[in-house]
Short mmCIF file of C-alpha atoms in Angstrom, two decimals:
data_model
loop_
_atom_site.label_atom_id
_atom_site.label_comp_id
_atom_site.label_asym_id
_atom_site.label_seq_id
_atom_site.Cartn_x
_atom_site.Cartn_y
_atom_site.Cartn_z
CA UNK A 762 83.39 90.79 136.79
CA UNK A 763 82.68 89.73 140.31
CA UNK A 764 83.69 92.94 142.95
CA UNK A 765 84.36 92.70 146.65
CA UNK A 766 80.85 93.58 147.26
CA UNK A 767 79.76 90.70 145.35
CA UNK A 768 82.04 88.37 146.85
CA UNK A 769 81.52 89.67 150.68
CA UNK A 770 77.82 88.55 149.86
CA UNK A 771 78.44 84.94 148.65
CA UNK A 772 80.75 84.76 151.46
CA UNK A 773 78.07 85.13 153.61
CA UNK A 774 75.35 83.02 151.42
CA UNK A 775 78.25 80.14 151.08
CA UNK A 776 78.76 80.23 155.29
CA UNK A 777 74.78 80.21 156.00
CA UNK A 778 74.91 77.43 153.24
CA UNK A 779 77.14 75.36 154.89
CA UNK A 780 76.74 75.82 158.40
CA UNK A 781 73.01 74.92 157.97
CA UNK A 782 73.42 71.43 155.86
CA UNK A 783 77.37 70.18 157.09
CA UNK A 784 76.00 67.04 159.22
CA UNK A 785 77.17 67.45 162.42
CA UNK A 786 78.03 63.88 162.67
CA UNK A 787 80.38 64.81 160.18
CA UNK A 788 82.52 67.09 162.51
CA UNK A 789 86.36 65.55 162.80
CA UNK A 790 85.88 63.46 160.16
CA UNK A 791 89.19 62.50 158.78
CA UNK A 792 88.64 62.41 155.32
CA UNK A 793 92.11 60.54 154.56
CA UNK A 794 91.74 58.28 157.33
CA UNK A 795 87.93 57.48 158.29
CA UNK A 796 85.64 54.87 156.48
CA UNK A 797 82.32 56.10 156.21
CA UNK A 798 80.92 52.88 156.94
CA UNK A 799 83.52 52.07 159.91
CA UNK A 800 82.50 55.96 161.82
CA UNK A 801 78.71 54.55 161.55
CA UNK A 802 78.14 58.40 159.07
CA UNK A 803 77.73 56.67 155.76
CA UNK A 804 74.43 58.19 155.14
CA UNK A 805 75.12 61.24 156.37
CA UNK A 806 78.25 61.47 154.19
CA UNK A 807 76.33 60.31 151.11
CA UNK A 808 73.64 63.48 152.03
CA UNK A 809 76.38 66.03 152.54
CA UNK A 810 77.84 64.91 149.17
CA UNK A 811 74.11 64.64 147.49
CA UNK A 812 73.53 68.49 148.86
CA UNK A 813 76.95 69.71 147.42
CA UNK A 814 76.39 68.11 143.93
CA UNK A 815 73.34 69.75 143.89
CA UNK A 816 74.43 72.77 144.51
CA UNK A 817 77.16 72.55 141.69
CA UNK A 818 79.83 73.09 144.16
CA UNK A 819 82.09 70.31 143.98
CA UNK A 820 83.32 71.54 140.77
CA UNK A 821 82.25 75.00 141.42
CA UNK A 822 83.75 76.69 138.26
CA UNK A 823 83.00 73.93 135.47
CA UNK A 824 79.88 75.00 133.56
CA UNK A 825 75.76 74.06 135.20
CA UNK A 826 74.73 71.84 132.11
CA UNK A 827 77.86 69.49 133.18
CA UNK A 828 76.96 69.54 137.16
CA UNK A 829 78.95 72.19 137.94
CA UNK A 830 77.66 76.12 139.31
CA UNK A 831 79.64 78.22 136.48
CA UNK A 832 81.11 80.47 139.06
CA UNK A 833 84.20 82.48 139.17
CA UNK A 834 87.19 81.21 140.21
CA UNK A 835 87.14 83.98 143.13
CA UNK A 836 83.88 82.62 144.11
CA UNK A 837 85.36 79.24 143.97
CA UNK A 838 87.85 80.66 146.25
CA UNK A 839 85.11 81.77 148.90
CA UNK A 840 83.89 78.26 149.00
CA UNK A 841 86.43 76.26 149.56
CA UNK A 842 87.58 78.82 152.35
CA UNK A 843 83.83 79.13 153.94
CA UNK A 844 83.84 75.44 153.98
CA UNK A 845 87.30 75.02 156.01
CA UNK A 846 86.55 77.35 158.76
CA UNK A 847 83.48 75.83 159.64
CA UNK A 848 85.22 72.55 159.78
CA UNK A 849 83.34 70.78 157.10
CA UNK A 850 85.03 69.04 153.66
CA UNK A 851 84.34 68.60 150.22
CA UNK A 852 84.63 64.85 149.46
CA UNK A 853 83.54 65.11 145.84
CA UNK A 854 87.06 65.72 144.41
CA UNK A 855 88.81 62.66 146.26
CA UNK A 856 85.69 60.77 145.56
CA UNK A 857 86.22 61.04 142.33
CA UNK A 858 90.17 60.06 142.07
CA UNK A 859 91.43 61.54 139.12
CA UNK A 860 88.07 62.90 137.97
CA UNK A 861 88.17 66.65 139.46
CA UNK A 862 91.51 67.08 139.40
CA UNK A 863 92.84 66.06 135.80
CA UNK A 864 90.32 63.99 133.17
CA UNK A 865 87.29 66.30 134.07
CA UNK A 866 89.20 69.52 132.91
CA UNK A 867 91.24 67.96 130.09
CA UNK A 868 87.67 66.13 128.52
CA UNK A 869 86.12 69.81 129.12
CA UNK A 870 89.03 71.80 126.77
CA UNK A 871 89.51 68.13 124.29
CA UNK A 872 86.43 66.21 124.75
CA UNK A 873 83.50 66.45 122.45
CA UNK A 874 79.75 67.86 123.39
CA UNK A 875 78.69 64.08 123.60
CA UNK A 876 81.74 62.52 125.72
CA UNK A 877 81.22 65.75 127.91
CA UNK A 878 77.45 64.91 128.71
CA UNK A 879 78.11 61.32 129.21
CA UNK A 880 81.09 61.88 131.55
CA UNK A 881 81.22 65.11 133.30
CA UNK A 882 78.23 64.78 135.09
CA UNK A 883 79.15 61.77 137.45
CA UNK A 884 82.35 63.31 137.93
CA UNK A 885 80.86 66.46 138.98
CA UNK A 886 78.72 64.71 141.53
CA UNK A 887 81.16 62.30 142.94
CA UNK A 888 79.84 59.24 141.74
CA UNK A 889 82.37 57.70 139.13
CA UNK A 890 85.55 57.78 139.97
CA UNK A 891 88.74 57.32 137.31
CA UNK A 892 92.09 56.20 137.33
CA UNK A 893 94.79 57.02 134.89
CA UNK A 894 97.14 54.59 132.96
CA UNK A 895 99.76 56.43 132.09
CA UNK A 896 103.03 54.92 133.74
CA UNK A 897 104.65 51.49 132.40
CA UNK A 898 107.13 49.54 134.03
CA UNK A 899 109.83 49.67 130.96
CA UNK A 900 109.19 53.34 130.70
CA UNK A 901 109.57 55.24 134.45
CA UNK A 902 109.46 58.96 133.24
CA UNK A 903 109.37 58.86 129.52
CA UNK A 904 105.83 58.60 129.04
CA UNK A 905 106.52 58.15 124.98
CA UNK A 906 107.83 55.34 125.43
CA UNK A 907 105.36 53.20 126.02
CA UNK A 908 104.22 50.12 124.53
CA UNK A 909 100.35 49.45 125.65
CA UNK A 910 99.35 48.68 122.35
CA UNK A 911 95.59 49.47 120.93
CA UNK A 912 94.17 47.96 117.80
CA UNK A 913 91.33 49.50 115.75
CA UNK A 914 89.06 46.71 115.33
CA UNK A 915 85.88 48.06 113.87
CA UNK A 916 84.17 50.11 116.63
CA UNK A 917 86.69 49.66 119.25
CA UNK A 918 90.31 49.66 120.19
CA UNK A 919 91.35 46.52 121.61
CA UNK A 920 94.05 47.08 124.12
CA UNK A 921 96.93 45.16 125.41
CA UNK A 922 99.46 46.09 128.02
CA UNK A 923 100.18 46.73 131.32
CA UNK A 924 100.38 50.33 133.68
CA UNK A 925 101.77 51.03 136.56
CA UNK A 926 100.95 53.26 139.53
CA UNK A 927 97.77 53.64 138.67
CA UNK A 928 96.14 55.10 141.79
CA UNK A 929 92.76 53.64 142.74
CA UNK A 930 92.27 51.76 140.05
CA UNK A 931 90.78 49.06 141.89
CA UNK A 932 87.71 51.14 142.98
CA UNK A 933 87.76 53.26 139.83
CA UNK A 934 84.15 52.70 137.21
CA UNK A 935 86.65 54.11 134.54
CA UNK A 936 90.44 54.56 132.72
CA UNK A 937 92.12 56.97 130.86
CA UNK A 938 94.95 55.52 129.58
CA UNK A 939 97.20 56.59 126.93
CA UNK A 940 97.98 53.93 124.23
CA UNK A 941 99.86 53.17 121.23
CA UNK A 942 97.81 53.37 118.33
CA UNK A 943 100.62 53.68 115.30
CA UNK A 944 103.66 51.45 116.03
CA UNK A 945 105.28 52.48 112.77
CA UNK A 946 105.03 56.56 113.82
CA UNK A 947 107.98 58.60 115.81
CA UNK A 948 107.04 57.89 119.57
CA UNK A 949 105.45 60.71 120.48
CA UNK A 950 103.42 60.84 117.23
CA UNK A 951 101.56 57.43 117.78
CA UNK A 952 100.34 57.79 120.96
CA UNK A 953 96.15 58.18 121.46
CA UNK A 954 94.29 59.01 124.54
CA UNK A 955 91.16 56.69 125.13
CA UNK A 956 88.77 56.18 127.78
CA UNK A 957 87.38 52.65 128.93
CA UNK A 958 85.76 51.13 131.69
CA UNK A 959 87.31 49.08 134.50
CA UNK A 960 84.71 46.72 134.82
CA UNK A 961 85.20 44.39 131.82
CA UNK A 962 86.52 40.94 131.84
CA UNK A 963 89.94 42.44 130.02
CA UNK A 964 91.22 44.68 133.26
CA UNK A 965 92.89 43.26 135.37
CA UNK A 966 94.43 45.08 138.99
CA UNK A 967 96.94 44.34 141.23
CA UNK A 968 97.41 46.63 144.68
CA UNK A 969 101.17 47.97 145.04
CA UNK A 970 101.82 47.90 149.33
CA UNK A 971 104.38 51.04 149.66
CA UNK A 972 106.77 51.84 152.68
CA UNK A 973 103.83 54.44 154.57
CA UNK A 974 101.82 51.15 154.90
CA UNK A 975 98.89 52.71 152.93
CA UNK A 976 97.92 50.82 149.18
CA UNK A 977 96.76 53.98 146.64
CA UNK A 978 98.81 52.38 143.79
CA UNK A 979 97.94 49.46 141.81
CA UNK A 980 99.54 47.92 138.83
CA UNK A 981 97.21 47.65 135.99
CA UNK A 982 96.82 44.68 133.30
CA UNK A 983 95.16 45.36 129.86
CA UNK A 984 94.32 41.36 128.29
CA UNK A 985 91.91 42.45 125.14
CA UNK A 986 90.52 44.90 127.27
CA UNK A 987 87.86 47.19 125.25
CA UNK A 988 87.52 51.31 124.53
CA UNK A 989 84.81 52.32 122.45
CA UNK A 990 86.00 54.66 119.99
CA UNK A 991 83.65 57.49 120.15
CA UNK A 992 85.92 57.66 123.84
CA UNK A 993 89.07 58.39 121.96
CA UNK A 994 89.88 61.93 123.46
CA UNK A 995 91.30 64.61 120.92
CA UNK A 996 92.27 63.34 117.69
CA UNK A 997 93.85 59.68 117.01
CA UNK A 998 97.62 59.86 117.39
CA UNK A 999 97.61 63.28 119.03
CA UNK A 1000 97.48 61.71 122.50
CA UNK A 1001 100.69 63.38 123.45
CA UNK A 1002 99.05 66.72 123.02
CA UNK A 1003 96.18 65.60 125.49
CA UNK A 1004 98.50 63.90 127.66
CA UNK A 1005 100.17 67.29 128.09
CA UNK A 1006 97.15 69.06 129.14
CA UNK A 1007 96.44 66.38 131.35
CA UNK A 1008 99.59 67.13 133.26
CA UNK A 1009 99.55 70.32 133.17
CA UNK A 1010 96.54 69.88 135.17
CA UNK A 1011 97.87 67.18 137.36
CA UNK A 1012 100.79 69.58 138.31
CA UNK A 1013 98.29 72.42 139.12
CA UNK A 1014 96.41 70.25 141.36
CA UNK A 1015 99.27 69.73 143.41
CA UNK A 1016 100.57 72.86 143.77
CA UNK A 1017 98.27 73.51 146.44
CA UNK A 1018 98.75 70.27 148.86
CA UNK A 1019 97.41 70.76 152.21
CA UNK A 1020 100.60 71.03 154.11
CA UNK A 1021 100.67 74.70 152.88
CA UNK A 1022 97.01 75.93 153.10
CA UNK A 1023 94.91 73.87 155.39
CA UNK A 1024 92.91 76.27 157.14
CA UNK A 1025 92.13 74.07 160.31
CA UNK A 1026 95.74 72.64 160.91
CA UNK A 1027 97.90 74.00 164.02
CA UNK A 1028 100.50 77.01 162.31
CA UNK A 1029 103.68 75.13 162.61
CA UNK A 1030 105.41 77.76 164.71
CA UNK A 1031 102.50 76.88 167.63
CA UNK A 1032 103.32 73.61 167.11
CA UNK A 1033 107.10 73.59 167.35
CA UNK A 1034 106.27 75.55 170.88
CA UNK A 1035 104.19 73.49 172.52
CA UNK A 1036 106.91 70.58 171.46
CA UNK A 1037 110.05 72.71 171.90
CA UNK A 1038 109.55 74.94 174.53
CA UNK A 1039 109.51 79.06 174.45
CA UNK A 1040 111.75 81.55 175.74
CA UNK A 1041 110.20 84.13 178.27
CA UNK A 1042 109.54 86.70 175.82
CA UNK A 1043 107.32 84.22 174.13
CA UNK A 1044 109.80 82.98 171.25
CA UNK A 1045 110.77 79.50 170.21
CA UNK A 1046 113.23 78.28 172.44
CA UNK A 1047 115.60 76.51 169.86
CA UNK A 1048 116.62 79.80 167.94
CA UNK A 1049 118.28 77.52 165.06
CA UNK A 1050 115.17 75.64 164.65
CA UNK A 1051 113.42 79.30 164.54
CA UNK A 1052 114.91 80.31 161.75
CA UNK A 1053 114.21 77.21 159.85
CA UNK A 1054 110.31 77.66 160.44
CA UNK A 1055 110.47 80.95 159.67
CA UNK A 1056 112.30 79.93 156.11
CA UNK A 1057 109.67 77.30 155.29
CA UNK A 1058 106.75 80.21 156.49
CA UNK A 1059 108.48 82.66 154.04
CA UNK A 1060 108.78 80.14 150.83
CA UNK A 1061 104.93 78.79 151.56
CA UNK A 1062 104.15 82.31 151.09
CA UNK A 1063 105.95 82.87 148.56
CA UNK A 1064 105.05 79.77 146.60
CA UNK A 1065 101.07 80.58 147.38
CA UNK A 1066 102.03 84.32 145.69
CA UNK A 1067 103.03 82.66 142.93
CA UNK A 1068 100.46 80.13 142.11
CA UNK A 1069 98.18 83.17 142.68
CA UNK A 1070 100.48 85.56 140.03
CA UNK A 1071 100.12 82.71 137.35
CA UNK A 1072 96.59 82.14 137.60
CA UNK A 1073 95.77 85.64 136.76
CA UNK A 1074 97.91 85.60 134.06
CA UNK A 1075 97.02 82.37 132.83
CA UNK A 1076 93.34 83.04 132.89
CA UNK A 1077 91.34 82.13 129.85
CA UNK A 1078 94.46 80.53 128.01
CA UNK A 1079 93.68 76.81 126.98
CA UNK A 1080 97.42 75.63 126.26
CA UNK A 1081 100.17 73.96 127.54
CA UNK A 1082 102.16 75.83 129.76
CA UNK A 1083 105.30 75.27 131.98
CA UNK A 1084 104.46 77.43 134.96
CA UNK A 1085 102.78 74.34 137.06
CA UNK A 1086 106.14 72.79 136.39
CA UNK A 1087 107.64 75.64 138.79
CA UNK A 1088 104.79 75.22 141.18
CA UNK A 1089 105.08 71.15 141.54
CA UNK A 1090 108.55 71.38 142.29
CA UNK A 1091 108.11 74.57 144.81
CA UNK A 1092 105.07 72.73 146.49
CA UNK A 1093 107.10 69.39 146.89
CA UNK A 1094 109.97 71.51 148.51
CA UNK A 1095 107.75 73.32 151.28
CA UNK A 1096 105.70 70.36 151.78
CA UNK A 1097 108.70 67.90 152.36
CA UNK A 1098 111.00 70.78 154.51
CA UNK A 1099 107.36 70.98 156.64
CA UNK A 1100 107.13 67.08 157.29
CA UNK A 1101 110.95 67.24 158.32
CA UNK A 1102 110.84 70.06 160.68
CA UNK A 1103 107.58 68.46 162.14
CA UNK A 1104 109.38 65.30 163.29
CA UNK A 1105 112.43 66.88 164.31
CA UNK A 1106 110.78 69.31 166.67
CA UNK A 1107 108.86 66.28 168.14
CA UNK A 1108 111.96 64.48 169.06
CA UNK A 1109 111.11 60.65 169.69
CA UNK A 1110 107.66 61.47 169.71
CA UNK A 1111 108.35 61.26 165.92
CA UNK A 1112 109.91 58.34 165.02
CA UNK A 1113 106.67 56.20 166.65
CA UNK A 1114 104.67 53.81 163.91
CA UNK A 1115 102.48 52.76 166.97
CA UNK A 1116 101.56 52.25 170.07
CA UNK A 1117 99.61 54.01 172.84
CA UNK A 1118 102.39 56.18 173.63
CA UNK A 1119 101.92 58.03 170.60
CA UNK A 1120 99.28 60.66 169.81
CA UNK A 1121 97.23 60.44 166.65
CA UNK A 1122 98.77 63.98 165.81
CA UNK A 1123 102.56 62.14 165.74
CA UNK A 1124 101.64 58.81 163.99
CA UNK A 1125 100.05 60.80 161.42
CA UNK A 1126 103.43 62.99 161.33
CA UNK A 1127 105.42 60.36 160.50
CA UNK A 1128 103.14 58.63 157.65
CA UNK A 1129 103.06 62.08 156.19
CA UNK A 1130 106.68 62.90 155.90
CA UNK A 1131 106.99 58.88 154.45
CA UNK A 1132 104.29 59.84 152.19
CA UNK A 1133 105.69 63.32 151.19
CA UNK A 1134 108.61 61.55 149.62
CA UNK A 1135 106.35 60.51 146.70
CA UNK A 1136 105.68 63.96 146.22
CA UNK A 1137 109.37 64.05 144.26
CA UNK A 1138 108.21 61.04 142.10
CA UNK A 1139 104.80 61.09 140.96
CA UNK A 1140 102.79 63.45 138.57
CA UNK A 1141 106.75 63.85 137.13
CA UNK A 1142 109.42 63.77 138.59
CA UNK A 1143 111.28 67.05 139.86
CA UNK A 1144 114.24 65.99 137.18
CA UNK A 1145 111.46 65.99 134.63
CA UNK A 1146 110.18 69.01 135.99
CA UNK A 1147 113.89 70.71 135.49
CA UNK A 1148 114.14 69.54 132.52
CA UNK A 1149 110.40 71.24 131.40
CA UNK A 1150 111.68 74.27 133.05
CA UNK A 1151 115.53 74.19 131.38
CA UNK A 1152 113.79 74.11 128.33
CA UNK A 1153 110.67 75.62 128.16
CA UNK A 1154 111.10 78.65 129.91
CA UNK A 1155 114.74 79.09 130.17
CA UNK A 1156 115.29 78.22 126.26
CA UNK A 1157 118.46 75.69 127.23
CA UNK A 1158 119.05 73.12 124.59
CA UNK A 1159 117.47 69.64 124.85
CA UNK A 1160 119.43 66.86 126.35
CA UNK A 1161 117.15 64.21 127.03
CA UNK A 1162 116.22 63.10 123.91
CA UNK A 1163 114.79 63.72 120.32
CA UNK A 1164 111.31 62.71 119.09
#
């Protein structure tokens, strides 16, 4: 058990840590808008990450044979927290695209002691980065209904299909993708979850332009692509039960976006003042528009509370649970109130896509709040998320479907 002594230490060890090898070429480094390459910092962004791999602390909690430091989730805490106020970043998780966040956790609790020493350690050190091909174009939300088929052909599946919304995919080294392995079978029950690599002659990727002018999404082609089968994750046709996980962990990830917790970002009430004007006893001018910040303060707190309350509880349990369905949909709705009170208390200072007239502060507003719209969509939609919740925790009947 770690105590408060314990932790008050590492604080201090994590701080020294970082304050002594963060480049400081790095500092204001955007790292969702900068290029390496363009800023002229590649190789001191390649040492920063080098020096945080080594130290296990990308993926601070995942076990040391695997890359990770096998700390405490407290400790992990103190890290990502000692790293924020001194201004510095951890690029190994968004190095890694889905890596960190969703295939590195499900292949720890599913994958076997072979698949996790061939793929956990380049995940861990931000070198391979995966995509997921989950979505299909004839399925939207019902994941079980796709039709990506994969054929056993000795020691491979052969796979043939097509995803969609498959972030990254055309910088990803490798795919999960979830495929179907028994046509005959009810639809969730022939569904596998296999792992191949992107750069074979039978992938094939497309970029998807969206409305914030940014490309993350690509569609995803599958033409006899190959997936060895010692890289079939869990058992074959009990995809849909690694597929949950998966999710589960997808949802978790983003029930901590930084509109809620960034460390370094103005306090929106500060911000709304210095757009809106204050009274003379200090307060925000617009009284309506006070309350409404002091709503979205009060729900991000409450939502952080929460995420907090079902960690604890969840601690130690390896199953699927429908908690992180809560949290996605409570994240999305502070997140997306945020980005709209943003560009309403900056007035036509918000509504600018460019020119010099604009601060970097507003163009990235309004890209935000265009991007925050996804938030309703992807990882599941918030219907799908109701529908969990109805469900599983409420006990409603189902009304979807059967199977």
């Amino acid at each position: 058990m770690t105590t408060s002594a314990d932790l008050d230490g590492f604080r201090a060890e994590v701080s020294d840590w970082v304050q002594t090898n963060f480049p400081s070429a790095l500092n204001g480094f955007d790292l969702g808008a900068d290029s390496p390459s363009e800023k002229g910092v590649s190789g001191e962004f390649r040492a920063w990450r080098q020096a945080l791999a080594d130290k296990g602390w990308g993926t601070p909690t995942w076990p040391k044979e695997y890359g990770g430091a096998g700390l405490s989730d407290p400790e992990a805490k103190v890290i990502r927290r000692e790293i924020a106020k001194a201004g510095a970043f951890n690029p190994i998780p968004p190095m890694t695209g889905m890596g960190v966040t969703m295939v590195g956790p499900t292949i720890l609790e599913y994958g076997t002691d072979e698949q996790k020493a061939k793929h956990l350690p380049g995940i861990a050190s931000g070198e391979v980065r995966w995509c997921l091909g989950l979505s299909e174009p004839n399925a939207g939300s019902d994941l079980a209904s796709l039709s990506t088929k994969a054929v056993d052909e000795g020691d491979a599946f052969i796979l043939n299909g097509q995803k969609i919304w498959t972030s990254g995919a055309h910088i990803s080294q490798w795919c999960g993708a979830v495929v179907r392995t028994d046509p005959k079978a009810k639809k969730r029950d022939g569904i596998s979850f296999v792992m191949l690599p992107m750069d074979q002659k039978g992938v094939e990727t497309r970029l998807i332009k969206l409305i914030s002018g940014a490309s993350p999404f690509c569609e995803t082609f599958f033409n006899d692509a190959r997936a060895d089968k010692k890289d079939l994750l869990g058992d074959l046709n009990d995809g849909w039960s690694v597929v949950k996980r998966l999710l589960q962990h997808e949802r978790q990830s983003q029930t901590s976006a930084p509109a809620a917790v960034k460390i370094d970002q103005e306090p929106l009430q500060e911000q709304a003042k210095r757009y809106v004007g204050t009274l003379q006893d200090g307060t925000l001018a617009d009284p309506d528009l006070r309350l409404r910040i002091v709503g979205n303060l009060m729900d991000a707190e409450a939502h952080k509370l929460t995420v907090s309350r079902i960690t604890a509880e969840a601690k130690g349990q390896v199953k699927v649970s429908a908690a992180a369905s809560i949290l996605k949909n409570s994240m999305t709705r502070v997140a997306q109130t945020k980005a709209e009170l943003t560009l309403e208390m900056m007035g036509n200072q918000g509504i600018g896509w460019e020119g010099e007239q604009f601060s970097d502060e507003e163009l990235r507003s309004v890209r935000d709040w265009l991007m925050g719209k996804a938030m309703s969509i992807y990882g599941g939609s918030a219907e799908i998320q109701n529908n969990i919740i109805s469900k599983n925790i409420l006990g409603l009947p189902e009304t979807t479907q059967q199977g």
